[in-house]
CSV table of C-alpha atoms in Angstrom, one decimal:
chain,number,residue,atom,x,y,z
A,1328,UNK,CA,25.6,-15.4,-23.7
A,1329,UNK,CA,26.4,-18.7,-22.0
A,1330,UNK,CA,29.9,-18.9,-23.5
A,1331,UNK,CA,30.6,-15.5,-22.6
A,1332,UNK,CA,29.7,-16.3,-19.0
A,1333,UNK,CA,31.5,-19.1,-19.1
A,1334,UNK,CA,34.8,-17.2,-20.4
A,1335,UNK,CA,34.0,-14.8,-17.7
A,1336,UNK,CA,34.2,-17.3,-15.1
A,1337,UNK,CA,37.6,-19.3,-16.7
A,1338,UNK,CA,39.2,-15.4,-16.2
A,1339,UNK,CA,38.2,-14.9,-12.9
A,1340,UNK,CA,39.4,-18.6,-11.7
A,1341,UNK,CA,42.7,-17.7,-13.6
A,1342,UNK,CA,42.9,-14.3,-12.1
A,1343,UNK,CA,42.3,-15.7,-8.1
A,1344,UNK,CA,44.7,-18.5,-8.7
A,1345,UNK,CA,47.5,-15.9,-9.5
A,1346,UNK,CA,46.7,-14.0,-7.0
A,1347,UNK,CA,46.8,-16.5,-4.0
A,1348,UNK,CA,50.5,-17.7,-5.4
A,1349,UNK,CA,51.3,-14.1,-5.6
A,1350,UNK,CA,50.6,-13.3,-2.3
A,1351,UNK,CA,52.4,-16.2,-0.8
A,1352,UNK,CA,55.1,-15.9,-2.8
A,1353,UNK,CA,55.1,-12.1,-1.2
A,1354,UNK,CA,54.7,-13.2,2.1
A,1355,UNK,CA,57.9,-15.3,1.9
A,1356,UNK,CA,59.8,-12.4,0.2
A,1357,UNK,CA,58.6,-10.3,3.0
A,1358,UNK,CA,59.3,-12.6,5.8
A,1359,UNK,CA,62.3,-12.9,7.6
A,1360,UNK,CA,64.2,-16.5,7.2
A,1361,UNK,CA,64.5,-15.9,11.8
A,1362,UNK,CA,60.7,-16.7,11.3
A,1363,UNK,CA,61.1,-19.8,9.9
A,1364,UNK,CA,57.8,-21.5,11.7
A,1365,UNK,CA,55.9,-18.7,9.1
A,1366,UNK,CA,58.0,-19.7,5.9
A,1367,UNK,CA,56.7,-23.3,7.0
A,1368,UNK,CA,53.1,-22.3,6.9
A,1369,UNK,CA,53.6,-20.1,3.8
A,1370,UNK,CA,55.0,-23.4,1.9
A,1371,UNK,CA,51.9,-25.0,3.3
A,1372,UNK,CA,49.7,-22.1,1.7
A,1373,UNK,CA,51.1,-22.9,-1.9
A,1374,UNK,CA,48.8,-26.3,-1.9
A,1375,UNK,CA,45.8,-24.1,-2.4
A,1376,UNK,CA,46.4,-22.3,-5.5
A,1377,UNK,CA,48.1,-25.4,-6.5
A,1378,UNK,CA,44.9,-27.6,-5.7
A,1379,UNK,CA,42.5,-25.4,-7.2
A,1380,UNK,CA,44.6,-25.0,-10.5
A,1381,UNK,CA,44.3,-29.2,-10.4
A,1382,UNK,CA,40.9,-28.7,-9.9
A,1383,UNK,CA,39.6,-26.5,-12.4
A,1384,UNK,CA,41.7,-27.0,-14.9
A,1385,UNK,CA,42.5,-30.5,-14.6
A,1386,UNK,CA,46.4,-32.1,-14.4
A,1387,UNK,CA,47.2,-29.9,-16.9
A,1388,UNK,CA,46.6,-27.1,-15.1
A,1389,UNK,CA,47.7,-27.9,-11.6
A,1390,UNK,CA,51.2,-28.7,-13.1
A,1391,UNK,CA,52.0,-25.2,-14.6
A,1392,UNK,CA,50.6,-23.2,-11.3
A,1393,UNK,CA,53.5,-25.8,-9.9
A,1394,UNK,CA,55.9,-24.6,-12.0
A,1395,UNK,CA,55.0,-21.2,-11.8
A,1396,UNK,CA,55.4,-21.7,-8.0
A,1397,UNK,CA,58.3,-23.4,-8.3
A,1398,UNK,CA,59.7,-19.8,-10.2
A,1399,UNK,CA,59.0,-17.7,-7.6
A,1400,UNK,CA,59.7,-20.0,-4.9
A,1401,UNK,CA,63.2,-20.9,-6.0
A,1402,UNK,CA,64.5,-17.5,-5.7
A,1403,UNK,CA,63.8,-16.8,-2.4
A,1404,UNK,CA,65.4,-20.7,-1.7
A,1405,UNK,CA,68.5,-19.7,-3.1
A,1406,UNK,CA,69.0,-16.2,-2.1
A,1407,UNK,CA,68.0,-16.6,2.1
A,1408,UNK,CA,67.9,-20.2,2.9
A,1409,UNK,CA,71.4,-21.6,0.5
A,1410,UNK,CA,72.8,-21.6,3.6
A,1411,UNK,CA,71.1,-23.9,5.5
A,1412,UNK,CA,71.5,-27.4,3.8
A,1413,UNK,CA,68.5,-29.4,5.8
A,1414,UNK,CA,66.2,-26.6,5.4
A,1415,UNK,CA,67.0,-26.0,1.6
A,1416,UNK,CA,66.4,-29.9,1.2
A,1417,UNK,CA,63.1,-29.5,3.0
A,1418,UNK,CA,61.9,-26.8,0.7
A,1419,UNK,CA,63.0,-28.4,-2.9
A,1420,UNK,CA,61.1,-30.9,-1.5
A,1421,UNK,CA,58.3,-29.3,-0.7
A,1422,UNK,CA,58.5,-28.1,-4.6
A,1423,UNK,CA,58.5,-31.4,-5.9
A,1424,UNK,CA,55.4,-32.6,-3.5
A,1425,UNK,CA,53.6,-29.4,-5.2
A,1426,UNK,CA,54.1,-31.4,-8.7
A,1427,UNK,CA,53.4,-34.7,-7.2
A,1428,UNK,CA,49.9,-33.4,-5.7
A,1429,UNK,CA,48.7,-31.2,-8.7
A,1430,UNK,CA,49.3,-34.5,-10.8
A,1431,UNK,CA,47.6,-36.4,-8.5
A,1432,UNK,CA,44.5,-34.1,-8.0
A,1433,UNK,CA,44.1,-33.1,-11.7
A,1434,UNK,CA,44.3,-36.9,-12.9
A,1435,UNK,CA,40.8,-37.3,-10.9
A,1436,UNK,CA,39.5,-34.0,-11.7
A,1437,UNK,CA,40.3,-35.0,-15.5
A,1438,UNK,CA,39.0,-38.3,-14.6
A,1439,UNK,CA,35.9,-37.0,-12.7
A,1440,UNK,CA,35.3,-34.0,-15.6
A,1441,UNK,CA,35.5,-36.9,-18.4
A,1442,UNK,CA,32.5,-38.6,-16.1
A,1443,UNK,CA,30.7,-35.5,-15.8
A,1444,UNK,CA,31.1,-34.9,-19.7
A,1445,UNK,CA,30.1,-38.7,-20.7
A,1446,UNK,CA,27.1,-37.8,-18.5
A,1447,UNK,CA,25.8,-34.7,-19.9
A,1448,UNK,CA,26.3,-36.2,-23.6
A,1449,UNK,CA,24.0,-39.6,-22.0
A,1450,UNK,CA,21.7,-37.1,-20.6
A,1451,UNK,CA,21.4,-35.1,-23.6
A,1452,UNK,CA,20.9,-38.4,-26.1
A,1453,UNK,CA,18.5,-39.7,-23.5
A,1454,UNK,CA,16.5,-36.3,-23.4
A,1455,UNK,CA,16.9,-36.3,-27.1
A,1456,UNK,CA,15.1,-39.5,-27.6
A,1457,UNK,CA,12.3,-38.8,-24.9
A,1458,UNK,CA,11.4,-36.1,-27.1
A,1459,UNK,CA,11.0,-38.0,-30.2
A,1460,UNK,CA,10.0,-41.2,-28.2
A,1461,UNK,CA,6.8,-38.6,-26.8
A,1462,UNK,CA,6.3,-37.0,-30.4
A,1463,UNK,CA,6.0,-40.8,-31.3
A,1464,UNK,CA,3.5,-41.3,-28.8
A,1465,UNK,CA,1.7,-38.6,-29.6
A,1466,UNK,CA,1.3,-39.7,-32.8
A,1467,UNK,CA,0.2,-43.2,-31.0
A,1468,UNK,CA,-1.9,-41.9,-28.8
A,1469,UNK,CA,-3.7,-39.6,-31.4
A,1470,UNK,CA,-3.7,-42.7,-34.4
A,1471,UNK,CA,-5.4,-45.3,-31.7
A,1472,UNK,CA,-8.3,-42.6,-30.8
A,1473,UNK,CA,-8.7,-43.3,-34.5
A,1474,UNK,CA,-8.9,-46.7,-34.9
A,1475,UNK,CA,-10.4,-46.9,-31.5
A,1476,UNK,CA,-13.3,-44.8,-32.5
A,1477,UNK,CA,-12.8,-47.1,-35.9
A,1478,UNK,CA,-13.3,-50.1,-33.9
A,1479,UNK,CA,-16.3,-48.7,-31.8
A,1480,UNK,CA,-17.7,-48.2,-35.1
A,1481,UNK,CA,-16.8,-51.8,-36.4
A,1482,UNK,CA,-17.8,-53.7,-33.2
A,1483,UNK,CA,-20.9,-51.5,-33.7
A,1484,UNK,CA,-21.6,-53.0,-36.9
A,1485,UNK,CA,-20.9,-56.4,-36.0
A,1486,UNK,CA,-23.2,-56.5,-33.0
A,1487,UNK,CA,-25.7,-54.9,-35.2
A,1488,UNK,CA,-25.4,-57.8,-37.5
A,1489,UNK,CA,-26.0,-60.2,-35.3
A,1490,UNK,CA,-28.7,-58.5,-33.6
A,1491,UNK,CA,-30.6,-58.2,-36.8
A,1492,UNK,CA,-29.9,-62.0,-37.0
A,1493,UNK,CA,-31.0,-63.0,-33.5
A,1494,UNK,CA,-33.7,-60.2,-32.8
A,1495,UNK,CA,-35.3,-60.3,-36.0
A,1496,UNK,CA,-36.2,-64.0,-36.1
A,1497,UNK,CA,-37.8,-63.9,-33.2
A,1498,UNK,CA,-39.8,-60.6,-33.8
A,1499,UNK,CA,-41.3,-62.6,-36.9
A,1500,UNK,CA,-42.3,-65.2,-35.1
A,1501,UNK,CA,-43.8,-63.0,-32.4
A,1502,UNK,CA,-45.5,-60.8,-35.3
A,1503,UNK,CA,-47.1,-63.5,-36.9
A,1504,UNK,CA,-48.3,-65.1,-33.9
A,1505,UNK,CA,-49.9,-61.5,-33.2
A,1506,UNK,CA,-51.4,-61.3,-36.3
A,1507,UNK,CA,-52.8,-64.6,-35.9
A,1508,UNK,CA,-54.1,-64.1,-32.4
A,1509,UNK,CA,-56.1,-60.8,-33.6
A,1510,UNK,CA,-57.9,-62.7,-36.6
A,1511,UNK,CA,-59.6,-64.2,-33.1
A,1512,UNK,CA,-60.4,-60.8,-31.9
A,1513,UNK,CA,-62.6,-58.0,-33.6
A,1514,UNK,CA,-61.7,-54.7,-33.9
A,1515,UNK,CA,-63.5,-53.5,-30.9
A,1516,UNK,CA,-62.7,-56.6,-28.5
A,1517,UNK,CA,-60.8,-55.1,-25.3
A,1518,UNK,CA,-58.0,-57.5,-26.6
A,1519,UNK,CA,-57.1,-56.3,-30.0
A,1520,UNK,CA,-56.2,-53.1,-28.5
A,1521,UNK,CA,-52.9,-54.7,-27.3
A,1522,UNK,CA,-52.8,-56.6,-29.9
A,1523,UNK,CA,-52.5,-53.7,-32.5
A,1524,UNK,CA,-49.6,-52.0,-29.6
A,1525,UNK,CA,-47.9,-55.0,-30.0
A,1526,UNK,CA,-48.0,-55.6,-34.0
A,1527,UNK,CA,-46.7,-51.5,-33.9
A,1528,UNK,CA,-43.7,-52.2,-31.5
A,1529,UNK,CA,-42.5,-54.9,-32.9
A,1530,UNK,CA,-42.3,-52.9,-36.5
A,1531,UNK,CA,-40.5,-50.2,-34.1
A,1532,UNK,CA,-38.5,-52.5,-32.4
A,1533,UNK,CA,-37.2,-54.3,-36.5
A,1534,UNK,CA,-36.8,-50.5,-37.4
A,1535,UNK,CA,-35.0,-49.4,-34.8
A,1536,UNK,CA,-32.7,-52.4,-35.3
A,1537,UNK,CA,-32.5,-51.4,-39.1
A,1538,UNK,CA,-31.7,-47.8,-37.8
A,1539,UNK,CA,-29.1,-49.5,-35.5
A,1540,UNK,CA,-27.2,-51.2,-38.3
A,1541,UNK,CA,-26.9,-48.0,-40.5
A,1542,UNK,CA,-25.6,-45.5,-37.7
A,1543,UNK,CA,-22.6,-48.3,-37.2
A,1544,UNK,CA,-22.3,-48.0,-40.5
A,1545,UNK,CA,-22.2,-44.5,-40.8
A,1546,UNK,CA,-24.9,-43.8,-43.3
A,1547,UNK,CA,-27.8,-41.5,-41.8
A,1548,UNK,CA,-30.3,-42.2,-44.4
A,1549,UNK,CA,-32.6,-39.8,-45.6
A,1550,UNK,CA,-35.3,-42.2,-47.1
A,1551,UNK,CA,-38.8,-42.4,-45.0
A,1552,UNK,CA,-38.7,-38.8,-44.2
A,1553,UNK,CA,-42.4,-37.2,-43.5
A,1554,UNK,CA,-44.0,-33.8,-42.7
A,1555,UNK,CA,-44.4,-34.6,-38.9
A,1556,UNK,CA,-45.2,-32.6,-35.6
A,1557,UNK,CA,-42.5,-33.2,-33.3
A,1558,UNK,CA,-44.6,-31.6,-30.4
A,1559,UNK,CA,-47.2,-34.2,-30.8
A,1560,UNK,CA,-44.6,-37.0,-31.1
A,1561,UNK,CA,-43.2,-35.7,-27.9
A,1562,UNK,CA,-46.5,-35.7,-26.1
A,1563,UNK,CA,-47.3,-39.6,-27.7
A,1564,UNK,CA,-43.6,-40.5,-26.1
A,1565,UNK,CA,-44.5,-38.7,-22.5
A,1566,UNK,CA,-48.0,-41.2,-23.5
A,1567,UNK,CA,-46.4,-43.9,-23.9
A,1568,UNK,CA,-44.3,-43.6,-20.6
A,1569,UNK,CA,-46.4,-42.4,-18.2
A,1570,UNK,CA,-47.6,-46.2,-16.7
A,1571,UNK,CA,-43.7,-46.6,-16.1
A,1572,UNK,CA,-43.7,-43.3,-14.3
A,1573,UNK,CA,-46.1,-43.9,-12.3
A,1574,UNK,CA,-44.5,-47.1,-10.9
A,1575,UNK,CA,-41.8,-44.6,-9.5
A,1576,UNK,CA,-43.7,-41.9,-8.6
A,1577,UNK,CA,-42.8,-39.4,-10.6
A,1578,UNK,CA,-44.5,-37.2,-13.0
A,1579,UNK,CA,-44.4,-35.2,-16.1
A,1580,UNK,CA,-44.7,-31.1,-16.9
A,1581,UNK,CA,-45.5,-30.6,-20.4
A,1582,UNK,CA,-45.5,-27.1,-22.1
A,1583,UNK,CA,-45.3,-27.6,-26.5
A,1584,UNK,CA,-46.5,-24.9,-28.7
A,1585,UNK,CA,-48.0,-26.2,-31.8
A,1586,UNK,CA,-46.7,-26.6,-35.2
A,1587,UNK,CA,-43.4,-27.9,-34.3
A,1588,UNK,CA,-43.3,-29.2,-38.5
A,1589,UNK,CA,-39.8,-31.1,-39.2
A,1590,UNK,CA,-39.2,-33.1,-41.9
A,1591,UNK,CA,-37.9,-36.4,-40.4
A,1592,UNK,CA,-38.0,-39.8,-39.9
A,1593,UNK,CA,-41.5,-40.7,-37.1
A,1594,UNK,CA,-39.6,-43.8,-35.9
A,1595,UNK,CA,-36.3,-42.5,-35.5
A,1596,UNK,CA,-37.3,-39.2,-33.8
A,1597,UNK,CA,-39.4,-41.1,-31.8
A,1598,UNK,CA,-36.7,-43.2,-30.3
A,1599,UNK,CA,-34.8,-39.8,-29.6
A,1600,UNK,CA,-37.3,-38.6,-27.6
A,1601,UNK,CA,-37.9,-42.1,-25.8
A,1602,UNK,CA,-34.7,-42.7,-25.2
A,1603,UNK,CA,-34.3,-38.8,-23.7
A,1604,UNK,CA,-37.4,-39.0,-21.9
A,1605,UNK,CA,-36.2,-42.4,-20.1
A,1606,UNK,CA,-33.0,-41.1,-18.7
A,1607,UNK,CA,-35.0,-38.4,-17.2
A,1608,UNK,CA,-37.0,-40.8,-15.8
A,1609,UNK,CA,-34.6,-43.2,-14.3
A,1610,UNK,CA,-32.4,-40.4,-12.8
A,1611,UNK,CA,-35.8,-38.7,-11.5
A,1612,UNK,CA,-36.1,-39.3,-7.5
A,1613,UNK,CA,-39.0,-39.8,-6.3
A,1614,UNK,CA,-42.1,-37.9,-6.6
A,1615,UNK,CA,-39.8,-35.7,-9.2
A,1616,UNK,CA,-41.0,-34.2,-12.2
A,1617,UNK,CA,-39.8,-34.3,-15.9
A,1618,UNK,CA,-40.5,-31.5,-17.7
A,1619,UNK,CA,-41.1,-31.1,-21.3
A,1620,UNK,CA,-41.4,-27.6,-23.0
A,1621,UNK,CA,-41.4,-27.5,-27.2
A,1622,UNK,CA,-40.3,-24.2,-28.9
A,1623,UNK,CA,-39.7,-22.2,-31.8
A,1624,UNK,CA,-36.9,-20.0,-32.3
A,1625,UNK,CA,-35.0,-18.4,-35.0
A,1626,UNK,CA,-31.0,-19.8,-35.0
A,1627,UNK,CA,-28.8,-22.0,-37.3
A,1628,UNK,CA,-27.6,-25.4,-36.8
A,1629,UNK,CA,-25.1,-27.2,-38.3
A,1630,UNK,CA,-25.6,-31.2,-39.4
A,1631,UNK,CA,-24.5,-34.0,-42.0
A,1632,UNK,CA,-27.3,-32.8,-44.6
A,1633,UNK,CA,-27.6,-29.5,-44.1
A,1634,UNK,CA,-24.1,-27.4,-43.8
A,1635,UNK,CA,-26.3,-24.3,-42.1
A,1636,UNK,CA,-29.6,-23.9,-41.4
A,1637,UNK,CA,-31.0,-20.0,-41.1
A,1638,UNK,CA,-34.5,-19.4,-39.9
A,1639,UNK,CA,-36.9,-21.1,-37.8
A,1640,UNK,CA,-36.1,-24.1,-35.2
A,1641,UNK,CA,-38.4,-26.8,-33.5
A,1642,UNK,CA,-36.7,-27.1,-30.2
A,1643,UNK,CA,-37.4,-30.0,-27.6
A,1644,UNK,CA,-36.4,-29.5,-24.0
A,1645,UNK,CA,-36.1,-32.7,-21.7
A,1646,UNK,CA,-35.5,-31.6,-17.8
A,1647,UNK,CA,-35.0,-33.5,-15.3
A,1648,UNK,CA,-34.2,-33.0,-11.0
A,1649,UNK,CA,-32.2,-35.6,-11.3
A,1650,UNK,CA,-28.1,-36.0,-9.5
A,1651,UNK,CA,-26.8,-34.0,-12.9
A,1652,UNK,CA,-23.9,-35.3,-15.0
A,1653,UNK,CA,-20.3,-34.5,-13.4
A,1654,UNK,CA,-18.9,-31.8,-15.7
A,1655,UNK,CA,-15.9,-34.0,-16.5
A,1656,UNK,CA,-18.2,-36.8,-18.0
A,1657,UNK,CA,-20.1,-34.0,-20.0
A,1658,UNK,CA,-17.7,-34.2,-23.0
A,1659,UNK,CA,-18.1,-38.0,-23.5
A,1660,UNK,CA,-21.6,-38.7,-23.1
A,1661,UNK,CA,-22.4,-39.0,-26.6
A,1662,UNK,CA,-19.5,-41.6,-27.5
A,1663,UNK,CA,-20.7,-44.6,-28.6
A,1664,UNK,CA,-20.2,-47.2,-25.6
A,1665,UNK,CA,-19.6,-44.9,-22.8
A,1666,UNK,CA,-22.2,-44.9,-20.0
A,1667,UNK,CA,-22.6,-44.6,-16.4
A,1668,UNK,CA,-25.4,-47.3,-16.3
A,1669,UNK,CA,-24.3,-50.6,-14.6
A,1670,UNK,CA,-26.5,-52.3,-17.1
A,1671,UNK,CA,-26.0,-49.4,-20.1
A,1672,UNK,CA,-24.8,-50.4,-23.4
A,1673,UNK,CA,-23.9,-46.3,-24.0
A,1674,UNK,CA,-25.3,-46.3,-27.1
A,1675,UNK,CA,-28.4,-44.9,-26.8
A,1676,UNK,CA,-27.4,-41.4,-26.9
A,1677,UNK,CA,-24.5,-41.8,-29.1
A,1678,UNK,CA,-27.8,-42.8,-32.0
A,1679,UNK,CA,-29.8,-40.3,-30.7
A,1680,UNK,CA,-27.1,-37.7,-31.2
A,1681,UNK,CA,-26.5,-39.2,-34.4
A,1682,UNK,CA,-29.9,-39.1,-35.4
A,1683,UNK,CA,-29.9,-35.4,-34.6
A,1684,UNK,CA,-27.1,-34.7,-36.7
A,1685,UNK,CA,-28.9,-36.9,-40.1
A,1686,UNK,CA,-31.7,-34.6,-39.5
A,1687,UNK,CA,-29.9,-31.7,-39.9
A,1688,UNK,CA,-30.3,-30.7,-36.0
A,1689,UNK,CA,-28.4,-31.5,-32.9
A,1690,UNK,CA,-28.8,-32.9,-29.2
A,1691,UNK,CA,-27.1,-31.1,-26.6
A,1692,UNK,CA,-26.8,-31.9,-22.6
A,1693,UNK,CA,-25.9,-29.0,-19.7
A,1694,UNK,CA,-26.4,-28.8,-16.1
A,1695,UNK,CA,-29.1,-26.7,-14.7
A,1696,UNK,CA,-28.2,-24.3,-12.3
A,1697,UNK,CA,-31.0,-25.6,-9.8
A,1698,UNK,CA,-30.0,-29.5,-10.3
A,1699,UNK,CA,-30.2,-31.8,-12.7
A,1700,UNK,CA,-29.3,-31.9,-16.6
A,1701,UNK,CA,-31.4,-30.8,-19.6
A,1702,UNK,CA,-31.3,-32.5,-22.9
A,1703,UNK,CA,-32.1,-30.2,-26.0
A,1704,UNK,CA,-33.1,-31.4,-29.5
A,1705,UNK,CA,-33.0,-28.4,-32.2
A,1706,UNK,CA,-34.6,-29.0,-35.9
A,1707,UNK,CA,-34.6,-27.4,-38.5
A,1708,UNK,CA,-38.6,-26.2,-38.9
A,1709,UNK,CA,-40.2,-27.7,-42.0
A,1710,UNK,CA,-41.3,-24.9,-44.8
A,1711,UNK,CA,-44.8,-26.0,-44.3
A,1712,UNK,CA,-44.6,-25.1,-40.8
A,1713,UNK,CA,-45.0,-21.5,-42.1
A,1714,UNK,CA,-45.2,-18.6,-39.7
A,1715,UNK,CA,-45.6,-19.7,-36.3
A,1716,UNK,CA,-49.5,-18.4,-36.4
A,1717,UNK,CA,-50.1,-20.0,-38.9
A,1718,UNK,CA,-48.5,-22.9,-38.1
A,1719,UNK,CA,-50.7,-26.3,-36.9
């Protein structure tokens, strides 16, 4: 279609230039040599057929429109004007100059179209190799989200492992000490109390490390899994929280339904449900409220042990009335190292999530329509659970 547009345009620049030397040449043939001021100014109209011959079609070109002027011209030189010696000089003259300026104009149109061509090829290579210099990067771009996920992963594993080192000698020290200190208490001394909550953190706190190392290492274990009630370990987390709330002000709503069975790790979902139920809290203003509800539905979920889960769900909802999460940031909130904290590591819900997903479940995060965001943790309900009557 192009070259036939292209042929179509060659004919009609062809076609125009024969027609402006016709009609000149007519002119002269039609004019009277008395009116020889005219004949002057017709001469002068040959240079525009002539010049637009040189420049469309190059030197080339320009010279045959010259000679073809040069046929018709002579005629009418040597039929009305043979008599006239200094005119008839003037006008083979003239004939010549036509030569003279097509060569002249089509040697820089040949020279300019030569430019124009060496350009187009340039700008063709150079679009040629943007295209496979973008499919390269591409390929880039989409190989270092790889390795840079790899390397998340990696420098995951190697702050794990010295964490374990540098967090775990202490936490035997502080463990023994504790142990030795409540030898000096009995069991129903005011002081043993703390003593037993610190003796049980600090066997969180060397779990949770433990847990730390094997999510870098991307190998959700499945050992230490118990019949648990996630309900209740949601209310012992809202528990274990509430002196810190009350230091800002805020409050809790809590609304569980019983038998919420799952077969899971206690520690791990327990530092799910922290860590959820601590965002909420620092994003809470204050004199806000976190609310808490516990469910059971009927669904699927889809997660590293279990391909799909049919039946009955334990459901944990975390709200809070907090600023939200800008709906850009939504997709990223769960890779490992992003945060919005000054002081966040981003890697507390990148395990949770994690965590989720060993358990068969997941953790999801949306915007409420009135304000803030709402975390949701979905598990698959144990067997035992049994009908949700029954269920305790």
């Amino acid at each position: 279609m192009k070259a036939r547009f292209q042929a179509a345009g060659v004919s009609g620049r062809v076609i125009a230039i024969l027609l402006l030397v016709l009609a000149v040449s007519l002119l002269h043939y039609q004019t009277k040599t008395t009116l020889p001021l005219l004949h002057d100014l017709y001469r002068r109209l040959y240079y525009i057929p002539v010049g637009l011959a040189a420049v469309w079609f190059g030197s080339r070109g320009g010279l045959k429109v010259s000679f073809l002027v040069a046929v018709l011209y002579l005629p009418h030189i040597m039929m009305d004007w043979h008599h006239v010696g200094r005119e008839l000089a003037n006008q083979l003259m003239e004939i010549a100059l036509y030569f003279v300026f097509s060569g002249l104009i089509g040697h820089y149109a040949d020279q300019e179209r030569k430019f124009r061509q060496s350009w187009q090829e340039t700008a063709e290579k150079l679009d040629r190799s943007y295209r496979e210099l973008r499919k390269q990067a591409d390929q880039i771009l989409e190989i270092e989200g790889q390795l840079r996920r790899a390397d998340r992963l990696s420098a995951i594993g190697q702050l794990s492992a010295s964490l374990t080192h540098e967090i775990r000698n202490p936490l035997g020290s502080i463990k023994g000490t504790a142990e030795i200190l409540k030898d000096d208490f009995p069991p129903g001394h005011p002081k043993a109390e703390f003593l037993g909550i610190l003796l049980r953190e600090t066997d969180r706190l060397d779990k949770v490390v433990e847990d730390f190392l094997g999510f870098a290492r991307s190998r959700p274990e499945s050992e230490g899994r118990e019949l648990l009630d996630l309900g209740e370990t949601a209310r012992q987390t809202v528990l274990l929280v509430e002196p810190q709330a009350r230091k800002n002000n805020a409050g809790f709503s809590l609304d569980i339904d019983s038998g919420l069975l799952v077969r899971g790790s206690p520690v791990q979902l327990k530092q799910v449900l922290l860590n959820l139920v601590l965002n909420a809290l620092q994003v809470s203003p204050p004199g806000g409220s976190v609310t808490v509800t516990g469910r059971k539905k009927t669904g699927k979920v889809k997660g590293l042990e279990y391909r799909e889960v049919e039946g009955w769900l334990a459901e944990i909802s975390i709200e809070d009335e907090g600023p939200g999460i800008p709906p850009e940031l939504l997709p990223k909130i769960f890779e490992p190292f992003f945060t919005t904290k000054f002081e966040g590591t981003g890697l507390g819900l990148a395990i949770s999530l994690r965590i989720a997903e060993a358990h068969g479940g997941t953790l999801e995060a949306f915007n409420r329509p009135e304000g803030g965001a709402r975390f949701l943790l979905t598990l698959p309900l144990a067997e035992e659970a049994g009908e949700p009557e029954s269920a305790g």
